[in-house]
């Protein structure tokens, strides 16, 4: 950029600021410089779009808006922190310079609507509405463009909520609960995207609940994937062919697929396989699909597939600076017996002791377990993390002993739950 030209372009406007206070003068000078810099570099925003609105929230809730701008070069960028945000009714809901809304009180406007406006340095603006009201939900409606749920690929479900006062908007995904029946591999993420690895023509039934309302039922039939190719990608969506991990390290594999010439996330829907199962545990639960724990030194291949003809693989190498041989596994603090009252729960973690390691590795999710009777139940929590644990619960009104046996690679360990009623 020609700095002389930039400075010259500002002389006239700076001369007009002499009557302002020092702070106003400094802010105006900075704004003028930045505006002129963006103009000369082609970064000056010409249009704005805002996402995150069109929703109803209650006093005490927070909501993040995002502003995206298109500049004079035609490039798009996130300008959420560049724009000036304003609320039409700050007493009901404020918005900070990061685009975060804080609902303060129920709005007395029609349907509780508050308008939030984003304005750029060159006075290009856009607005979006949010309803601030605590009104009961009247109905929740699910819809989809197809009655088929295609294997591996994203299948979008649209949600629409209507309130007792007639307001219609999008749902808060954090308050939406999904229910899927008909397939063990079917999974719906927080954004209403349905994945399944099943392509056999099975029937799926999908329902949702939101606040006090239950939705209609959507029915799908699983079908072969329309994905034409897949590839392993990193966080920047760049393809790669090999992965090096330290023993005990966790990583999450991501897989993108090509659908109608578009790149889409297929990680929750792929099938996983390895040619050397000992070196790594791969999470197959769709919600945590692709989470990897390196469990033994060695080399191998990891495969992801959408069908027999649509697959990809990467080489995996697990190394350790220490000796890193598995010597034993143990439960919690090496517990052999744990006392529980009927109906009581406890957290169980399985640790692996590797030679040369100062810390033991939590391998609960990579372990197998068998319970010798029905006195207790076990569910995994905090999967795909170093904090993973089994929540073991004694059933109500029971007593006796339950033996739980864990296996990890070639090691085995048991714990007895002594249950009192």
Coordinates of C-alpha atoms in Angstrom, one line a residue:
X1 CA 0.0 0.0 0.0
X2 CA 1.2 3.5 -0.8
X3 CA 1.6 5.1 2.7
X4 CA 2.1 8.6 1.3
X5 CA -1.2 8.3 -0.6
X6 CA -2.9 6.9 2.5
X7 CA -1.7 9.8 4.6
X8 CA -2.6 12.4 2.0
X9 CA -6.1 11.0 1.7
X10 CA -6.7 11.6 5.4
X11 CA -5.4 15.1 5.8
X12 CA -8.7 16.8 5.0
X13 CA -10.7 14.6 7.4
X14 CA -8.1 14.9 10.1
X15 CA -8.2 18.7 9.9
X16 CA -11.9 18.7 10.6
X17 CA -11.4 16.9 13.9
X18 CA -9.6 19.7 15.7
X19 CA -12.7 20.7 17.6
X20 CA -13.2 17.2 19.2
X21 CA -12.0 16.0 22.6
X22 CA -8.7 14.2 22.8
X23 CA -10.4 10.8 23.1
X24 CA -12.9 11.4 20.4
X25 CA -10.2 12.8 18.2
X26 CA -7.9 9.7 18.7
X27 CA -10.8 7.3 18.0
X28 CA -11.8 9.2 14.9
X29 CA -8.3 9.3 13.6
X30 CA -7.9 5.5 14.1
X31 CA -11.3 4.9 12.4
X32 CA -10.4 7.1 9.5
X33 CA -7.0 5.4 9.0
X34 CA -8.6 1.9 9.2
X35 CA -11.4 2.8 6.8
X36 CA -8.9 4.2 4.2
X37 CA -6.6 1.2 4.6
X38 CA -9.5 -1.2 3.9
X39 CA -10.7 0.9 1.0
X40 CA -7.2 0.8 -0.7
X41 CA -6.7 -2.9 0.0
X42 CA -10.2 -3.9 -1.2
X43 CA -11.2 -5.1 2.2
X44 CA -14.0 -2.6 2.7
X45 CA -17.2 -4.5 3.4
X46 CA -20.0 -4.1 0.9
X47 CA -22.6 -6.5 2.3
X48 CA -23.4 -8.3 5.6
X49 CA -25.3 -11.4 6.7
X50 CA -26.0 -12.3 10.3
X51 CA -26.6 -15.8 11.7
X52 CA -27.8 -17.0 15.1
X53 CA -31.1 -15.0 15.3
X54 CA -34.7 -15.9 14.5
X55 CA -34.9 -17.6 17.9
X56 CA -36.6 -17.1 21.2
X57 CA -34.6 -17.0 24.4
X58 CA -35.5 -16.3 28.0
X59 CA -34.2 -13.8 30.6
X60 CA -30.8 -15.0 31.8
X61 CA -30.0 -16.8 28.5
X62 CA -27.1 -15.8 26.3
X63 CA -26.9 -16.1 22.5
X64 CA -24.0 -15.7 20.1
X65 CA -24.6 -13.9 16.8
X66 CA -22.1 -14.1 13.9
X67 CA -21.7 -11.5 11.2
X68 CA -20.1 -12.4 7.9
X69 CA -19.1 -9.7 5.4
X70 CA -18.3 -9.7 1.7
X71 CA -15.7 -7.1 0.7
X72 CA -15.1 -5.2 -2.5
X73 CA -12.9 -8.0 -3.8
X74 CA -15.7 -10.5 -3.4
X75 CA -14.0 -12.3 -0.5
X76 CA -16.0 -13.4 2.5
X77 CA -14.8 -13.1 6.2
X78 CA -16.0 -13.2 9.7
X79 CA -16.5 -9.6 10.9
X80 CA -18.3 -10.4 14.1
X81 CA -15.6 -8.5 16.1
X82 CA -15.1 -5.8 13.5
X83 CA -18.6 -4.4 13.5
X84 CA -20.4 -2.1 16.0
X85 CA -23.4 -3.9 17.6
X86 CA -26.5 -2.2 18.8
X87 CA -29.7 -3.4 20.5
X88 CA -33.1 -1.8 19.9
X89 CA -34.1 -2.4 23.5
X90 CA -31.0 -2.8 25.7
X91 CA -33.1 -2.9 28.8
X92 CA -34.5 -6.2 27.6
X93 CA -31.4 -7.6 25.9
X94 CA -27.9 -6.2 25.6
X95 CA -25.2 -7.2 23.1
X96 CA -21.4 -6.8 23.6
X97 CA -18.7 -6.0 21.0
X98 CA -18.2 -9.7 20.5
X99 CA -21.8 -10.2 19.2
X100 CA -23.0 -12.0 22.4
X101 CA -26.5 -11.3 23.5
X102 CA -27.5 -11.3 27.2
X103 CA -31.3 -11.5 27.8
X104 CA -32.1 -9.3 30.8
X105 CA -35.9 -9.2 31.0
X106 CA -39.0 -10.2 29.1
X107 CA -39.6 -7.8 26.2
X108 CA -42.9 -6.0 26.1
X109 CA -42.8 -5.6 22.4
X110 CA -45.0 -7.6 20.0
X111 CA -43.9 -11.2 20.4
X112 CA -41.0 -10.0 22.5
X113 CA -39.0 -9.0 19.5
X114 CA -35.7 -7.2 19.9
X115 CA -33.6 -6.0 16.9
X116 CA -29.9 -6.3 16.8
X117 CA -27.9 -4.3 14.2
X118 CA -24.3 -4.8 13.0
X119 CA -22.7 -1.7 11.4
X120 CA -19.3 -1.7 9.6
X121 CA -16.7 1.0 9.7
X122 CA -18.1 2.4 6.4
X123 CA -21.7 2.3 7.6
X124 CA -22.9 -0.8 5.9
X125 CA -25.4 -2.5 8.3
X126 CA -27.7 -5.5 8.7
X127 CA -30.2 -6.4 11.4
X128 CA -31.7 -9.6 12.8
X129 CA -34.5 -10.2 15.4
X130 CA -34.5 -12.3 18.6
X131 CA -37.5 -12.8 20.8
X132 CA -37.0 -12.3 24.5
X133 CA -40.0 -14.0 26.1
X134 CA -40.9 -16.9 28.5
X135 CA -43.9 -18.4 26.6
X136 CA -44.9 -22.0 26.4
X137 CA -44.1 -24.0 23.3
X138 CA -47.2 -24.9 21.4
X139 CA -45.8 -27.3 18.8
X140 CA -42.5 -28.7 17.4
X141 CA -42.5 -29.8 13.8
X142 CA -39.9 -32.0 12.0
X143 CA -39.5 -32.2 8.3
X144 CA -37.0 -33.6 5.8
X145 CA -36.5 -33.4 2.0
X146 CA -36.3 -37.1 1.6
X147 CA -37.8 -40.2 3.2
X148 CA -34.6 -42.0 2.7
X149 CA -31.7 -41.9 5.1
X150 CA -28.6 -42.5 3.0
X151 CA -25.8 -44.4 4.6
X152 CA -22.6 -42.5 5.7
X153 CA -23.7 -39.1 4.5
X154 CA -25.5 -36.2 6.3
X155 CA -29.3 -36.3 6.1
X156 CA -30.7 -33.0 7.3
X157 CA -33.8 -32.7 9.5
X158 CA -35.4 -29.3 9.8
X159 CA -37.1 -28.2 13.0
X160 CA -39.7 -25.5 13.5
X161 CA -41.1 -24.3 16.8
X162 CA -44.3 -22.4 17.4
X163 CA -45.2 -20.7 20.7
X164 CA -48.6 -20.0 22.3
X165 CA -48.4 -16.3 21.3
X166 CA -47.9 -17.3 17.6
X167 CA -44.2 -16.7 17.4
X168 CA -42.4 -19.1 15.1
X169 CA -38.6 -19.5 15.1
X170 CA -35.7 -21.9 15.1
X171 CA -34.9 -24.1 18.1
X172 CA -32.1 -23.8 20.7
X173 CA -30.1 -27.0 19.9
X174 CA -29.0 -27.2 23.5
X175 CA -32.6 -27.7 24.6
X176 CA -33.6 -30.1 21.9
X177 CA -33.7 -33.9 22.7
X178 CA -33.7 -36.5 19.9
X179 CA -35.0 -40.0 19.8
X180 CA -34.1 -42.5 17.1
X181 CA -35.5 -46.0 16.8
X182 CA -34.9 -48.8 14.3
X183 CA -31.1 -48.9 13.9
X184 CA -28.3 -49.2 16.3
X185 CA -26.0 -47.1 14.0
X186 CA -28.4 -44.2 13.6
X187 CA -27.3 -40.9 15.2
X188 CA -28.5 -37.3 15.1
X189 CA -26.1 -34.6 16.0
X190 CA -26.9 -31.3 17.8
X191 CA -27.7 -29.6 14.5
X192 CA -30.4 -32.1 13.4
X193 CA -28.2 -34.0 11.0
X194 CA -29.0 -37.7 10.8
X195 CA -26.2 -40.3 10.1
X196 CA -26.4 -44.0 9.8
X197 CA -24.0 -46.7 8.5
X198 CA -26.9 -48.9 7.7
X199 CA -27.8 -49.2 4.0
X200 CA -30.0 -52.4 4.1
X201 CA -33.5 -50.7 3.8
X202 CA -34.4 -50.8 7.5
X203 CA -37.0 -48.4 8.8
X204 CA -36.0 -45.5 11.1
X205 CA -38.3 -43.5 13.3
X206 CA -37.2 -40.1 14.5
X207 CA -38.9 -37.9 17.2
X208 CA -37.8 -34.9 19.2
X209 CA -38.9 -32.9 22.2
X210 CA -38.4 -29.3 23.0
X211 CA -39.4 -27.7 26.3
X212 CA -42.9 -29.1 26.9
X213 CA -43.6 -30.1 23.3
X214 CA -43.2 -33.4 21.5
X215 CA -42.7 -33.4 17.8
X216 CA -44.4 -35.4 15.0
X217 CA -42.7 -38.6 14.0
X218 CA -40.5 -38.8 10.8
X219 CA -40.0 -42.1 9.1
X220 CA -37.0 -43.0 7.0
X221 CA -35.8 -46.0 5.1
X222 CA -32.0 -46.5 5.0
X223 CA -30.4 -46.6 1.6
X224 CA -27.0 -47.0 0.0
X225 CA -24.7 -44.0 0.2
X226 CA -24.5 -41.4 -2.5
X227 CA -20.9 -40.5 -1.5
X228 CA -18.5 -41.0 -4.4
X229 CA -15.2 -40.7 -2.5
X230 CA -13.8 -40.1 0.9
X231 CA -10.5 -38.9 2.4
X232 CA -8.9 -38.4 5.8
X233 CA -8.4 -34.7 6.6
X234 CA -6.8 -32.6 9.3
X235 CA -8.5 -29.6 11.1
X236 CA -7.8 -27.4 8.1
X237 CA -9.5 -30.0 5.8
X238 CA -6.2 -30.9 4.2
X239 CA -5.7 -34.5 3.2
X240 CA -3.1 -36.7 4.8
X241 CA -1.9 -40.3 4.4
X242 CA -0.1 -41.0 7.7
X243 CA -0.4 -40.3 11.4
X244 CA 2.2 -40.6 14.1
X245 CA 1.1 -40.9 17.8
X246 CA 2.9 -41.3 21.1
X247 CA 1.8 -44.3 23.2
X248 CA -1.2 -43.2 25.3
X249 CA -1.9 -40.2 23.1
X250 CA -5.4 -39.4 21.9
X251 CA -6.4 -38.0 18.5
X252 CA -9.6 -37.7 16.5
X253 CA -9.7 -38.8 12.9
X254 CA -11.9 -36.8 10.5
X255 CA -13.2 -38.0 7.2
X256 CA -14.7 -35.8 4.4
X257 CA -16.8 -37.2 1.5
X258 CA -17.7 -35.9 -1.9
X259 CA -21.5 -35.6 -2.4
X260 CA -22.8 -33.9 -5.5
X261 CA -19.4 -32.3 -6.0
X262 CA -19.5 -30.8 -2.5
X263 CA -17.3 -31.8 0.5
X264 CA -19.3 -33.0 3.5
X265 CA -18.4 -34.4 6.9
X266 CA -19.0 -38.2 6.9
X267 CA -17.0 -39.1 10.1
X268 CA -20.1 -40.1 12.1
X269 CA -21.3 -42.5 9.4
X270 CA -18.2 -44.3 8.2
X271 CA -17.3 -47.9 9.2
X272 CA -13.8 -48.3 10.8
X273 CA -11.3 -51.1 10.6
X274 CA -7.7 -51.8 11.4
X275 CA -5.1 -54.3 10.2
X276 CA -3.4 -54.2 13.6
X277 CA -6.0 -53.8 16.4
X278 CA -3.5 -53.8 19.2
X279 CA -1.8 -50.5 18.4
X280 CA -4.9 -48.3 18.7
X281 CA -8.5 -48.3 19.9
X282 CA -10.9 -46.5 17.5
X283 CA -14.3 -45.3 18.9
X284 CA -17.1 -46.5 16.7
X285 CA -20.0 -44.8 18.6
X286 CA -21.3 -42.3 16.0
X287 CA -21.2 -39.4 18.5
X288 CA -17.5 -39.9 19.1
X289 CA -16.6 -41.6 15.8
X290 CA -13.0 -41.6 14.9
X291 CA -11.6 -40.9 18.4
X292 CA -8.3 -42.8 18.7
X293 CA -6.3 -43.9 21.7
X294 CA -2.7 -45.3 20.9
X295 CA -2.5 -48.4 23.0
X296 CA 0.7 -50.3 21.9
X297 CA 3.9 -49.5 20.0
X298 CA 3.8 -50.6 16.3
X299 CA 2.6 -49.8 12.8
X300 CA -0.6 -50.5 11.0
X301 CA -3.3 -49.2 8.7
X302 CA -6.6 -47.6 9.6
X303 CA -9.5 -47.9 7.2
X304 CA -12.7 -45.8 6.8
X305 CA -15.4 -46.9 4.4
X306 CA -18.8 -45.8 3.3
X307 CA -19.3 -48.9 1.1
X308 CA -17.2 -51.6 -0.5
X309 CA -16.1 -49.3 -3.2
X310 CA -15.9 -46.0 -1.3
X311 CA -13.1 -46.1 1.3
X312 CA -9.7 -44.7 2.3
X313 CA -6.9 -45.6 4.6
X314 CA -4.0 -44.0 6.5
X315 CA -0.9 -45.5 8.0
X316 CA -0.6 -45.3 11.7
X317 CA 2.7 -45.4 13.7
X318 CA 2.7 -45.6 17.5
X319 CA 6.0 -44.9 19.3
X320 CA 7.3 -44.2 22.8
X321 CA 10.5 -42.6 24.2
X322 CA 10.1 -45.0 27.1
X323 CA 10.2 -48.7 27.1
X324 CA 6.4 -48.7 27.0
X325 CA 5.5 -52.3 27.6
X326 CA 2.1 -53.0 29.1
X327 CA 2.8 -54.7 32.5
X328 CA -0.6 -54.6 34.2
X329 CA -4.0 -53.0 34.4
X330 CA -5.8 -52.0 37.6
X331 CA -9.2 -50.6 38.7
X332 CA -9.3 -47.1 40.4
X333 CA -6.7 -47.1 43.1
X334 CA -6.1 -50.9 42.6
X335 CA -9.4 -51.7 44.2
X336 CA -10.4 -55.4 44.5
X337 CA -13.7 -54.9 46.3
X338 CA -16.1 -51.9 46.3
X339 CA -19.1 -51.5 48.6
X340 CA -22.4 -50.1 47.3
X341 CA -25.8 -49.5 48.7
X342 CA -28.7 -50.6 46.6
X343 CA -29.5 -47.8 44.1
X344 CA -26.0 -46.2 44.6
X345 CA -23.5 -45.4 41.9
X346 CA -19.8 -45.2 41.7
X347 CA -17.2 -44.2 39.1
X348 CA -14.9 -46.9 37.7
X349 CA -11.7 -46.2 35.7
X350 CA -9.4 -48.7 34.2
X351 CA -5.7 -47.7 34.1
X352 CA -2.8 -49.3 32.1
X353 CA 0.7 -49.5 33.7
X354 CA 3.3 -49.1 31.0
X355 CA 7.0 -49.7 31.9
X356 CA 9.0 -46.4 32.0
X357 CA 5.8 -44.3 32.3
X358 CA 5.6 -42.1 35.4
X359 CA 1.8 -41.8 34.9
X360 CA -0.7 -44.5 34.2
X361 CA -3.0 -44.3 31.1
X362 CA -6.8 -44.2 31.4
X363 CA -7.9 -47.0 29.0
X364 CA -11.5 -47.4 30.3
X365 CA -13.1 -46.8 26.9
X366 CA -10.6 -49.2 25.2
X367 CA -11.3 -52.0 27.7
X368 CA -13.9 -54.7 27.5
X369 CA -16.0 -55.7 30.5
X370 CA -18.3 -58.5 31.6
X371 CA -20.7 -58.5 34.6
X372 CA -21.6 -61.9 36.0
X373 CA -25.1 -61.0 37.0
X374 CA -27.8 -58.3 36.7
X375 CA -27.2 -56.6 40.1
X376 CA -25.4 -53.7 38.6
X377 CA -25.4 -51.7 35.3
X378 CA -22.6 -49.8 33.7
X379 CA -22.5 -46.9 31.2
X380 CA -19.6 -45.0 29.7
X381 CA -19.2 -41.3 30.4
X382 CA -16.9 -38.6 29.0
X383 CA -15.9 -40.9 26.2
X384 CA -13.0 -40.2 24.0
X385 CA -11.2 -38.2 26.7
X386 CA -8.6 -38.8 29.5
X387 CA -11.4 -38.4 32.0
X388 CA -13.5 -41.3 30.6
X389 CA -15.1 -43.5 33.3
X390 CA -17.8 -46.1 33.8
X391 CA -20.7 -45.2 35.9
X392 CA -21.6 -48.4 37.8
X393 CA -25.0 -48.4 39.5
X394 CA -26.5 -51.0 41.8
X395 CA -30.1 -51.7 41.1
X396 CA -32.7 -50.7 43.7
X397 CA -33.8 -53.2 46.3
X398 CA -31.0 -55.7 45.6
X399 CA -28.2 -57.2 47.6
X400 CA -25.3 -59.6 47.0
X401 CA -22.1 -59.6 45.1
X402 CA -21.5 -58.7 41.4
X403 CA -18.2 -59.6 39.7
X404 CA -17.0 -57.3 37.0
X405 CA -14.1 -58.4 34.8
X406 CA -12.1 -56.0 32.6
X407 CA -9.9 -56.9 29.7
X408 CA -7.3 -54.7 27.9
X409 CA -5.0 -56.2 25.3
X410 CA -3.6 -59.3 27.0
X411 CA -4.3 -58.1 30.6
X412 CA -7.3 -58.9 32.7
X413 CA -8.5 -57.5 36.1
X414 CA -11.6 -58.0 38.2
X415 CA -13.5 -56.1 40.9
X416 CA -16.2 -57.3 43.2
X417 CA -19.2 -55.0 44.1
X418 CA -20.6 -55.8 47.5
X419 CA -24.2 -54.5 47.5
X420 CA -26.2 -53.9 50.6
X421 CA -29.9 -53.2 50.7

